[in-house]
mmCIF file of C-alpha atoms and ligand atoms in Angstrom:
data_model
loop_
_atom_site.group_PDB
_atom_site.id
_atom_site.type_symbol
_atom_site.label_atom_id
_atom_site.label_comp_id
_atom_site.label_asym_id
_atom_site.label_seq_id
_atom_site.Cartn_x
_atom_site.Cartn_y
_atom_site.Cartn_z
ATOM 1 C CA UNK I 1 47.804 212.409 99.054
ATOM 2 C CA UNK I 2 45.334 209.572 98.520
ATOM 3 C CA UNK I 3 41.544 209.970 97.666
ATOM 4 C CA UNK I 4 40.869 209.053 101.490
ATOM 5 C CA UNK I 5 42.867 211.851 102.500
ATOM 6 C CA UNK I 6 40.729 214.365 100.421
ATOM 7 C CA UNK I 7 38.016 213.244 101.657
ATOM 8 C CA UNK I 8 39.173 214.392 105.250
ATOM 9 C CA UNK I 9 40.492 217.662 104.004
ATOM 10 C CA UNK I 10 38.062 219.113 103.088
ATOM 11 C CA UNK I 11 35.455 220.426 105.458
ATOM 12 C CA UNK I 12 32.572 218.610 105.874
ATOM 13 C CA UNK I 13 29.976 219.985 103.267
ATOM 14 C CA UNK I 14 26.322 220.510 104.095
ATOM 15 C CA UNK I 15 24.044 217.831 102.651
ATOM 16 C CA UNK I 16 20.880 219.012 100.766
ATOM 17 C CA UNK I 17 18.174 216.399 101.486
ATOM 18 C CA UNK I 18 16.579 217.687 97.662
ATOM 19 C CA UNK I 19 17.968 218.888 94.402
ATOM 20 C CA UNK I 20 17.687 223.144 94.512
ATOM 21 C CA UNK I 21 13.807 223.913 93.145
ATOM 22 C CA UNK I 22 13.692 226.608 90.395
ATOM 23 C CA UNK I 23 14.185 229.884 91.849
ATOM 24 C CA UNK I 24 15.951 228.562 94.419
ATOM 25 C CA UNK I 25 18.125 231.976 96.007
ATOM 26 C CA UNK I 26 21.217 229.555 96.680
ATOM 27 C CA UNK I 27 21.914 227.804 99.858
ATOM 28 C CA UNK I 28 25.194 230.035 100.398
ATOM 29 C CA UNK I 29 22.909 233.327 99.575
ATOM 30 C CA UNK I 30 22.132 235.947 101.930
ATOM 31 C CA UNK I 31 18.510 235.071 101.162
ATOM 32 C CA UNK I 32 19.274 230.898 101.386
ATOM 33 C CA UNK I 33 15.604 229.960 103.364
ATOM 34 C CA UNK I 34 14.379 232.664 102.988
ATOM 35 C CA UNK I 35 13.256 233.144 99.663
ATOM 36 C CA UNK I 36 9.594 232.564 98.174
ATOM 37 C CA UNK I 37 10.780 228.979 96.769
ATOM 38 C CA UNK I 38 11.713 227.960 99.937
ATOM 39 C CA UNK I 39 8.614 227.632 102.054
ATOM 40 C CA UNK I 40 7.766 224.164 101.949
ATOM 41 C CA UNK I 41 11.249 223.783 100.673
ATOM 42 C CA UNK I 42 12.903 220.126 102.354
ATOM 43 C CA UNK I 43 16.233 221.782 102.383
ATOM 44 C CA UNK I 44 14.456 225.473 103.950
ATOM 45 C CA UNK I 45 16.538 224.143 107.592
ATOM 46 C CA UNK I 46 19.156 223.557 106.431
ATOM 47 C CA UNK I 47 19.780 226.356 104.376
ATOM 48 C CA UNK I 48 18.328 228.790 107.306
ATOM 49 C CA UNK I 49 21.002 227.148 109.340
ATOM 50 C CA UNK I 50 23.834 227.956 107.460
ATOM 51 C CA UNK I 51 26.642 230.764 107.757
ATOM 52 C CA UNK I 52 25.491 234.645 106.005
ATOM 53 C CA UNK I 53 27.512 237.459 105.657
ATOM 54 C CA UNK I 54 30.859 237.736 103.560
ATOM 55 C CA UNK I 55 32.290 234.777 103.097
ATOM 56 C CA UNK I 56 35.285 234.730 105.373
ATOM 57 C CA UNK I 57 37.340 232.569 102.994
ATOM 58 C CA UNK I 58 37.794 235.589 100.414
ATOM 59 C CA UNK I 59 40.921 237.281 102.524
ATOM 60 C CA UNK I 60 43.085 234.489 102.239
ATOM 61 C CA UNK I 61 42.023 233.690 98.269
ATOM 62 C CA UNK I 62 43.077 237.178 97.634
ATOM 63 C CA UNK I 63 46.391 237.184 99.780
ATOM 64 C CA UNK I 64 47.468 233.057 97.739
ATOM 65 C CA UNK I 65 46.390 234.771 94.262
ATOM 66 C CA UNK I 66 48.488 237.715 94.891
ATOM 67 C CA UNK I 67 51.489 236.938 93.008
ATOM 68 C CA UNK I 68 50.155 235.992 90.182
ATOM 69 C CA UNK I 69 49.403 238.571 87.440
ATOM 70 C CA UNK I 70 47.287 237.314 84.938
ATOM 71 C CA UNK I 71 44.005 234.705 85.606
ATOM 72 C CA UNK I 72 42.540 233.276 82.895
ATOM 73 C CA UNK I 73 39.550 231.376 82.394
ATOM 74 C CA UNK I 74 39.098 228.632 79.919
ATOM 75 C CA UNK I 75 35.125 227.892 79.029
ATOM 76 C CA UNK I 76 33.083 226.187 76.156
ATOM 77 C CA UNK I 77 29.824 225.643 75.677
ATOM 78 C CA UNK I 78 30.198 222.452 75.040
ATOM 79 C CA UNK I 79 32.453 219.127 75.953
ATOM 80 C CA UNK I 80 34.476 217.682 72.966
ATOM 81 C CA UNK I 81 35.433 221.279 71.469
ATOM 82 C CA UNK I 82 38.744 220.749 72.721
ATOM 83 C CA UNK I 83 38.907 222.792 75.701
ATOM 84 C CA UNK I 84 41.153 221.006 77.999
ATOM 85 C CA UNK I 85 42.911 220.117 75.184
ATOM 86 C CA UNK I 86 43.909 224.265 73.880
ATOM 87 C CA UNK I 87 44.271 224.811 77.556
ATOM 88 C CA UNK I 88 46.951 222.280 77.729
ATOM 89 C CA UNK I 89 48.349 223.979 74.517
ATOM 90 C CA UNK I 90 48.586 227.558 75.687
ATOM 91 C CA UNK I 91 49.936 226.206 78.953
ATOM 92 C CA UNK I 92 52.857 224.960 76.938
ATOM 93 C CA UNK I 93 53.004 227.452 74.268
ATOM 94 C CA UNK I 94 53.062 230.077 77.493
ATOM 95 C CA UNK I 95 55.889 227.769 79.327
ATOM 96 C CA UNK I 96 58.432 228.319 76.344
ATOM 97 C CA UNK I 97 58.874 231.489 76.933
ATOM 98 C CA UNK I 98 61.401 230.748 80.035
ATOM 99 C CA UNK I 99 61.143 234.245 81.716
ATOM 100 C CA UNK I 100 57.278 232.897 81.958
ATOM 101 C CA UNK I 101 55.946 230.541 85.165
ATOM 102 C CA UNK I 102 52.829 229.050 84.292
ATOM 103 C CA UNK I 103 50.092 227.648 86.284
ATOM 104 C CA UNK I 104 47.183 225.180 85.064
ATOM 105 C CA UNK I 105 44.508 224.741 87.265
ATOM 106 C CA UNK I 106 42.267 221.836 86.530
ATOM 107 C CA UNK I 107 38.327 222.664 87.886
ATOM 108 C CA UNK I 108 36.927 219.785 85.749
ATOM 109 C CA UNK I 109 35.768 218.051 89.006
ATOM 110 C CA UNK I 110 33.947 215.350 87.636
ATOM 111 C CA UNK I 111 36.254 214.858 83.822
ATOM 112 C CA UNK I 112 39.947 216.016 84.733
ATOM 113 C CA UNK I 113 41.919 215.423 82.132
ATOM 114 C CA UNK I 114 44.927 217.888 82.679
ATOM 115 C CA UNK I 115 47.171 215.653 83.775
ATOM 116 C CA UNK I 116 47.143 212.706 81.769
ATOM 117 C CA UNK I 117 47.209 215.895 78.470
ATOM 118 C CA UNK I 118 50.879 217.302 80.472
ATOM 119 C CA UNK I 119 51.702 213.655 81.245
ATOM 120 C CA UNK I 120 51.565 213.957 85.216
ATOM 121 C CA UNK I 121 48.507 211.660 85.652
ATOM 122 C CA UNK I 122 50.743 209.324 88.158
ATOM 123 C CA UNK I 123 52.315 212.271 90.131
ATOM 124 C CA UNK I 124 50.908 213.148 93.612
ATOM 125 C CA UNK I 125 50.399 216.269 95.162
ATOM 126 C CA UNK I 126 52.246 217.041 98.675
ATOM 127 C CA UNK I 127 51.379 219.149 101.569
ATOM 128 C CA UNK I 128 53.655 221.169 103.198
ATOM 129 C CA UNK I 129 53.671 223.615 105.910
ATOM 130 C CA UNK I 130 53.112 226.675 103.085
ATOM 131 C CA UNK I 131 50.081 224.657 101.646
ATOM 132 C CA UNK I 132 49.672 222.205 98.691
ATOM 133 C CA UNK I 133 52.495 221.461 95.775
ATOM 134 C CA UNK I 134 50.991 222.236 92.455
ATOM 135 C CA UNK I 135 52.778 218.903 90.001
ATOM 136 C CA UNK I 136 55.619 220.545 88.103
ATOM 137 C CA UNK I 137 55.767 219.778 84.572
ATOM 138 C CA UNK I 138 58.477 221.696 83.431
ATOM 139 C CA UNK I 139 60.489 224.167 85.964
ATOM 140 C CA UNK I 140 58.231 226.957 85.293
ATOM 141 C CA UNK I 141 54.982 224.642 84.562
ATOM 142 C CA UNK I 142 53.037 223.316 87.409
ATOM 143 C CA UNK I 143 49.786 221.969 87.509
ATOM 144 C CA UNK I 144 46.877 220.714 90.123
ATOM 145 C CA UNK I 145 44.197 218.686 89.557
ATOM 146 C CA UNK I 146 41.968 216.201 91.895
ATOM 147 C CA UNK I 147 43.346 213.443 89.165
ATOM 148 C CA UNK I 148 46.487 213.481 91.428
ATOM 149 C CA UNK I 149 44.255 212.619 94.877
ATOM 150 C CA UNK I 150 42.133 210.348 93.345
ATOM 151 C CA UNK I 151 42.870 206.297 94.380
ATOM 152 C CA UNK I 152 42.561 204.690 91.396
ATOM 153 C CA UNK I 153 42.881 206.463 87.516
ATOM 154 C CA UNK I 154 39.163 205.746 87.087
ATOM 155 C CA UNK I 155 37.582 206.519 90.379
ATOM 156 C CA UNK I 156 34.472 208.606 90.023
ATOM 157 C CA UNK I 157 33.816 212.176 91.997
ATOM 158 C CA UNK I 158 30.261 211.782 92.886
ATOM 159 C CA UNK I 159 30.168 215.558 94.640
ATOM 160 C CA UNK I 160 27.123 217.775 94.929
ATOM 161 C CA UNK I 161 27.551 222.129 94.640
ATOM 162 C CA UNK I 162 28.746 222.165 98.335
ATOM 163 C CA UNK I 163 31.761 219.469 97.854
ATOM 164 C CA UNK I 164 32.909 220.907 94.777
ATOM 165 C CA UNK I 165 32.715 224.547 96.229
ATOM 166 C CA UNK I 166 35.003 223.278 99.418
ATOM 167 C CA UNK I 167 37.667 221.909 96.750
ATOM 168 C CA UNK I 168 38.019 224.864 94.420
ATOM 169 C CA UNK I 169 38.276 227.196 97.577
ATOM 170 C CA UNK I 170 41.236 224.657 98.585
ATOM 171 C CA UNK I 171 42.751 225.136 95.298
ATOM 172 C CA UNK I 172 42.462 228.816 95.529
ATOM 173 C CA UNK I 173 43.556 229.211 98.815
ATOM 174 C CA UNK I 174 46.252 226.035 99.492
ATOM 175 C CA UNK I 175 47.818 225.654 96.205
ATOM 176 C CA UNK I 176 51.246 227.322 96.994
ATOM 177 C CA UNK I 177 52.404 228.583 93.134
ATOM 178 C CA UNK I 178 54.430 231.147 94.720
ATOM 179 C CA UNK I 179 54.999 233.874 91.584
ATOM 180 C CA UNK I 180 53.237 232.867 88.559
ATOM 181 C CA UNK I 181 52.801 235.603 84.823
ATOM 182 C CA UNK I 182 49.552 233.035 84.364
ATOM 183 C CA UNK I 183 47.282 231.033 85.476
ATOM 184 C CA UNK I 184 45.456 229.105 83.172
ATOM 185 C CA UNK I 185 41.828 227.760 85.132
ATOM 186 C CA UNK I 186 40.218 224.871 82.850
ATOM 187 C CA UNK I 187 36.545 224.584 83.548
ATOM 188 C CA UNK I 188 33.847 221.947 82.811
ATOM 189 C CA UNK I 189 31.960 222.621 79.857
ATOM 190 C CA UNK I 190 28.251 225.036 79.693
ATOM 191 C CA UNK I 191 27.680 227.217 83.036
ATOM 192 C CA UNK I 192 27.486 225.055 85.790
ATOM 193 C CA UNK I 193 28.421 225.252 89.898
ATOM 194 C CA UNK I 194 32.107 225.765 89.322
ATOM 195 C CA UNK I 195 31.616 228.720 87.053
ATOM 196 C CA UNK I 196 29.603 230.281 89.293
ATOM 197 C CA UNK I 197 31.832 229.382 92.557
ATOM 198 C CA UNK I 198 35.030 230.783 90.457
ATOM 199 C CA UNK I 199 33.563 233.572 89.338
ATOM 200 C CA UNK I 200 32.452 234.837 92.880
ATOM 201 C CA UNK I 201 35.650 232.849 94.770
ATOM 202 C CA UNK I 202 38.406 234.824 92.650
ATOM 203 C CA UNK I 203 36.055 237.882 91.588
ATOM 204 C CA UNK I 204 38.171 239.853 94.252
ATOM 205 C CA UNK I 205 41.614 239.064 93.255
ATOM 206 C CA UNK I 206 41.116 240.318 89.863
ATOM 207 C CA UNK I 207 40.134 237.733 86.814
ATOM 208 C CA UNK I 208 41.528 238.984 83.215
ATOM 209 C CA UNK I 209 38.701 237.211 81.983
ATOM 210 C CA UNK I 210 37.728 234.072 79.482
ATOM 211 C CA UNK I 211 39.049 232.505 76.853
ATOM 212 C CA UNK I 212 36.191 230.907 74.700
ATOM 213 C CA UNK I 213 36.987 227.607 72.998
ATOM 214 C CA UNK I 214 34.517 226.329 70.238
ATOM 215 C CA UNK I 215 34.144 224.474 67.238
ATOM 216 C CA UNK I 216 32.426 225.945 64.058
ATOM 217 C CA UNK I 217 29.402 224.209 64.002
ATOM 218 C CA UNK I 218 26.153 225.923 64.738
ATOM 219 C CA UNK I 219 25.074 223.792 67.740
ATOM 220 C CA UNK I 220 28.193 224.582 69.408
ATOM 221 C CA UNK I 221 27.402 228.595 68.494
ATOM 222 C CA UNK I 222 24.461 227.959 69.925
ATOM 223 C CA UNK I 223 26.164 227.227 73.947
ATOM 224 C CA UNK I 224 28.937 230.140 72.895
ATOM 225 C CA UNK I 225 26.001 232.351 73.223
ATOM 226 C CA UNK I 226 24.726 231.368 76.554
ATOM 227 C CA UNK I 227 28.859 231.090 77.888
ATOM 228 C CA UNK I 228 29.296 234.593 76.451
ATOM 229 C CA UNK I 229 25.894 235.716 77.967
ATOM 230 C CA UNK I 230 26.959 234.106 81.345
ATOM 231 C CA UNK I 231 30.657 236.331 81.246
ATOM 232 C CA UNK I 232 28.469 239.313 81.109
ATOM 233 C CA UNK I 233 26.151 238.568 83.510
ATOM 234 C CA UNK I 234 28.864 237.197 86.064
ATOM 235 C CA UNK I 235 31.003 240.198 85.387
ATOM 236 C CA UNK I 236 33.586 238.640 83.878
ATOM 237 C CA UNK I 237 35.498 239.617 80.560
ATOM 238 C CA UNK I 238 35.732 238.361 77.482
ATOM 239 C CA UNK I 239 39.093 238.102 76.389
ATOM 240 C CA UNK I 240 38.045 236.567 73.180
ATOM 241 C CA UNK I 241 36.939 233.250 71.043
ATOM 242 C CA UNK I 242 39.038 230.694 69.310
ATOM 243 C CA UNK I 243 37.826 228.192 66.788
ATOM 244 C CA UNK I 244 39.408 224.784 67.118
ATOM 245 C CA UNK I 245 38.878 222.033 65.108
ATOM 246 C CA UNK I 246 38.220 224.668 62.267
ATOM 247 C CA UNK I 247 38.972 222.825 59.091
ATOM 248 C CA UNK I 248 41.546 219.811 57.923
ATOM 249 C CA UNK I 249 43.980 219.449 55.705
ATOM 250 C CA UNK I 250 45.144 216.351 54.538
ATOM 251 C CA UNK I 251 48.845 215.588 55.520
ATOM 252 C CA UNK I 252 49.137 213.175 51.822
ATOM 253 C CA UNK I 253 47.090 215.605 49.175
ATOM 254 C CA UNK I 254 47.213 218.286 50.961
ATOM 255 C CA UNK I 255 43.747 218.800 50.244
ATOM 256 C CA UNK I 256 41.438 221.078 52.363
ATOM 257 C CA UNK I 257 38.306 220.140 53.744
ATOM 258 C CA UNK I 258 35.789 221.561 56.229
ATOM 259 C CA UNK I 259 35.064 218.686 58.166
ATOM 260 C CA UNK I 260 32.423 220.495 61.253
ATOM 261 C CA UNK I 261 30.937 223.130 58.154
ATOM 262 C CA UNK I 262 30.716 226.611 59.870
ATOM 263 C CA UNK I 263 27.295 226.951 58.638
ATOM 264 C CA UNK I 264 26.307 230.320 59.857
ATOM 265 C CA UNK I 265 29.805 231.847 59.160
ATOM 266 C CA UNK I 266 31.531 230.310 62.406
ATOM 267 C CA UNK I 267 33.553 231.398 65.134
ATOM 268 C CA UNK I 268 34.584 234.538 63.262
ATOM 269 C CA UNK I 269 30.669 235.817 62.098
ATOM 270 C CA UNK I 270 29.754 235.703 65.803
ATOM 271 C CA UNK I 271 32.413 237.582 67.211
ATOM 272 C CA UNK I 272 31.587 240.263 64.790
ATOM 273 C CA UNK I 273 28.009 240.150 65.992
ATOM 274 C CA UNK I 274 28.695 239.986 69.492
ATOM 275 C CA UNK I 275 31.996 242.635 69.139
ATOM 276 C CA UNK I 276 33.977 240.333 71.258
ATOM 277 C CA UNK I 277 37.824 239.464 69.365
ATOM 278 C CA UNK I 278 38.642 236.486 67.273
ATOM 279 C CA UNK I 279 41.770 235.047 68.535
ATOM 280 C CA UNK I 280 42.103 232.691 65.632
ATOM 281 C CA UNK I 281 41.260 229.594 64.569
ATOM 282 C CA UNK I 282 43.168 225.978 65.072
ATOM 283 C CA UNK I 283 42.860 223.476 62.788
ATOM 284 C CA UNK I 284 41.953 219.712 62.932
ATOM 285 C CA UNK I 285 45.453 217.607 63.282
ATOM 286 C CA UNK I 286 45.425 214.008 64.509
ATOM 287 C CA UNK I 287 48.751 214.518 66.042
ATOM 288 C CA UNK I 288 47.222 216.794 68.639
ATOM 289 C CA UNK I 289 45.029 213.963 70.033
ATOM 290 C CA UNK I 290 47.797 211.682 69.955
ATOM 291 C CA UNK I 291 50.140 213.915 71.377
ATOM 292 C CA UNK I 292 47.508 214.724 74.116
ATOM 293 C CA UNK I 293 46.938 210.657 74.980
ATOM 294 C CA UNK I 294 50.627 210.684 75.346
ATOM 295 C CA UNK I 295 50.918 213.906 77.663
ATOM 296 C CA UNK I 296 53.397 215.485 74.697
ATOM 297 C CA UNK I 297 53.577 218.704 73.751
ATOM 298 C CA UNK I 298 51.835 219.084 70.282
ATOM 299 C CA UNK I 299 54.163 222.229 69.709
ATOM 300 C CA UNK I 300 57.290 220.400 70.648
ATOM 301 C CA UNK I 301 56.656 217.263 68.689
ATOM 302 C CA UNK I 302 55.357 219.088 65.885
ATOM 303 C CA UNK I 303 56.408 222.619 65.993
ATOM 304 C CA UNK I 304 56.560 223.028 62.106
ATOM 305 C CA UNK I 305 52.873 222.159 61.535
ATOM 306 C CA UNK I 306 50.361 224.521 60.864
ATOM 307 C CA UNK I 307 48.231 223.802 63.972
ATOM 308 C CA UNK I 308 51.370 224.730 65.888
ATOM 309 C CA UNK I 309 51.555 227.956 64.377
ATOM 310 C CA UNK I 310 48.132 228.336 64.390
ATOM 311 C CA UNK I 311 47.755 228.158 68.515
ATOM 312 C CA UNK I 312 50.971 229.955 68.541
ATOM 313 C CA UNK I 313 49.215 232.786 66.850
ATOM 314 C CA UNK I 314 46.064 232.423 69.251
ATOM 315 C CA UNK I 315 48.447 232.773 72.211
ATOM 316 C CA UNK I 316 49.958 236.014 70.925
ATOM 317 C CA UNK I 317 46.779 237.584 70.330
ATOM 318 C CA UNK I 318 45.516 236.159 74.090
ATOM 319 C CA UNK I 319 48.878 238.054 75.499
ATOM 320 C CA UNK I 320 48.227 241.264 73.484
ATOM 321 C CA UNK I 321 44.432 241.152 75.058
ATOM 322 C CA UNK I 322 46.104 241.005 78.564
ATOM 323 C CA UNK I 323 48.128 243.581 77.387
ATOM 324 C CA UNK I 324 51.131 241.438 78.421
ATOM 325 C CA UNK I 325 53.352 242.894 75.967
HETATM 326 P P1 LIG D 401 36.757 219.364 75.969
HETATM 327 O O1 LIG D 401 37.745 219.757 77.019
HETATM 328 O O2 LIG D 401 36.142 220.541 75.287
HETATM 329 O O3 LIG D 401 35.740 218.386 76.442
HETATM 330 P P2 LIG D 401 38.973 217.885 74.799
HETATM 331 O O4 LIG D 401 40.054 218.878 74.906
HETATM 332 O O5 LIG D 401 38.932 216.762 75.789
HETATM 333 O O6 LIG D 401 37.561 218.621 74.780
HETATM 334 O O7 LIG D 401 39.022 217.334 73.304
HETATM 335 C C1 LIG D 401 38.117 216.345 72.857
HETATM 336 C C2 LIG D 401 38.847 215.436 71.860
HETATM 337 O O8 LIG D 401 39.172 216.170 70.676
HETATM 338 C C3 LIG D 401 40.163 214.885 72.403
HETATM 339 O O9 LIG D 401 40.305 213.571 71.990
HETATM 340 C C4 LIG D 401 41.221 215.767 71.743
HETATM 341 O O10 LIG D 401 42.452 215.084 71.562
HETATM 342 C C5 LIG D 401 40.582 216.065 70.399
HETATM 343 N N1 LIG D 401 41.006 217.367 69.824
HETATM 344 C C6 LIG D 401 40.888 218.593 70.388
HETATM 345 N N2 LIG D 401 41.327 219.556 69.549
HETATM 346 C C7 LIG D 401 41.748 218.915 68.426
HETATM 347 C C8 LIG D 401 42.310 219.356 67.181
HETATM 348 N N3 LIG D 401 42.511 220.641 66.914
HETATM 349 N N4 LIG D 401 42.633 218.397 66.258
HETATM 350 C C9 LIG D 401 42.397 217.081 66.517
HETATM 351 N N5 LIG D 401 41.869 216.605 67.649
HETATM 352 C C10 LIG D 401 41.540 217.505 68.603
#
């Protein structure tokens, strides 16, 4: 499937003529033109003209999620905290365990960067009469990603709300993972369109919840806050916080420094405040970014390290929180 092809999958997407104002109600609201912000609004016609009532994609989300037992969202505050890079991580750590089948859903529209982290970035994904071929990493690892229906590597998705929301309903609906124990969705970073269209699209079929990646500084506490304050206020659980990049130690002195200082007492002083669980903390290694440019597994090629052990830990906790033990 080429990027030209996507384009003509999807259904065509309505075309705001302005950005939302504040207090917009939504275009895909019951209330979409009809709210106080929208008299005088350009987009009040359009938004009057399109489709209310339950939206009749939900049914057949549900029925394509159905096999799949646990959902779990992956969300930061911020971009750089390693993100994509733990939910690459867990997605292997969770595909060792053979009796496992893992999904990893890639809703970074804009930055995907799945694929070239499992080393799939060239692979293309097929359509068949049951729907759309996640990439299979491993036999019981597949992934799916718009990297793989892009048509070039660096080709930019220039897509407003109403593109994006047509895509992730694909994904939801057409990916056919048959029977997976988890599926792993990696989101963009803050609290943005696709949280908001994944949160409502899969609220239905049942979402564990969200794993919260950060980094110990204070300015990335800050965004925690607001992603923790979104969970609640989109319904969605908590599962619990993990710390990356959470201190170094030097593979010749062995030395230990703190290289992003947890200033207000980090990862582990918030959850405390906030009474949501610490799933651990993953240090700084080199080798994880390398491994990740070269779409390795960190835990294979280093399974002896302590960052290895360290997200191996994180993934037990995340599996007792699901209470898949
Ligand atoms: P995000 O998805 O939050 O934007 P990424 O997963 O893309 O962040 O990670 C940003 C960069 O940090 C990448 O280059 C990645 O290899 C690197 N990185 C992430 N976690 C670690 C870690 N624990 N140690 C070293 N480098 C890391």
């Amino acid at each position: 499937m080429t990027g030209t092809d996507i384009e003509q999958v999807l259904p065509p997407a309505y075309e705001l003529k302005e950005p939302e104002p504040e207090h917009c109600p939504g275009p895909e609201s019951e209330n979409a033109g009809k709210g106080n912000a929208c008299t005088g609004c350009a987009n009040q016609s359009v938004c009057e003209s399109l489709p209310k009532g339950p939206d009749p994609d939900i049914p057949a989300i549900v029925e394509n999620l159905s096999n799949i037992k646990h959902k779990i969202l992956v969300l930061s505050g911020k971009g750089g905290v390693g993100k994509s890079t733990f939910t690459t991580l867990l997605s292997w750590a969770l595909s060792t365990d053979e009796d496992l089948q893992v999904g990893a859903m890639d809703l970074d529209i804009c930055g995907p960067s799945l694929p070239h982290m499992l080393g799939c970035s060239d692979e293309t994904v097929h359509e068949s009469s049951t729907g759309w071929t996640p990439v299979y990493v491993a036999d019981n690892l597949a992934t799916i990603s718009i990297q793989f229906m892009l048509p070039e590597d660096d080709s930019a998705i220039i897509w407003r709300g109403s593109k994006k929301n047509s895509l992730i309903k694909k994904f939801l609906k057409d990916v056919d993972w048959d029977q997976l124990d988890y599926l792993i969705v990696d989101t963009p970073p803050g609290t943005s369109d696709e949280h908001i269209s994944i949160s409502k699209y899969m609220k239905e079929s049942g979402i564990d919840g969200a794993l919260v990646v950060t980094t110990p500084q204070e300015v990335a506490l800050l965004d925690v806050r607001k992603e923790i304050d979104f969970c609640r206020k989109a319904g969605i659980r908590v599962l619990g916080l993990v710390e990356n990049m959470s201190g170094f130690v030097c593979p010749n002195c062995k030395g230990e420094s703190q290289i992003f200082k947890p200033t207000t007492g980090g990862g582990k002083a918030l959850c405390e405040e906030l009474g949501i669980r610490f799933l651990g903390s993953v240090p700084l290694d080199p080798r994880i970014g390398r491994s990740s440019d070269q779409g390795e597994s960190f835990l294979d090629t280093h399974p002896d390290s302590p960052a290895s052990t360290a997200v191996l830990e994180v993934v037990e906790a995340l599996r007792d929180e699901v209470g898949d033990f």
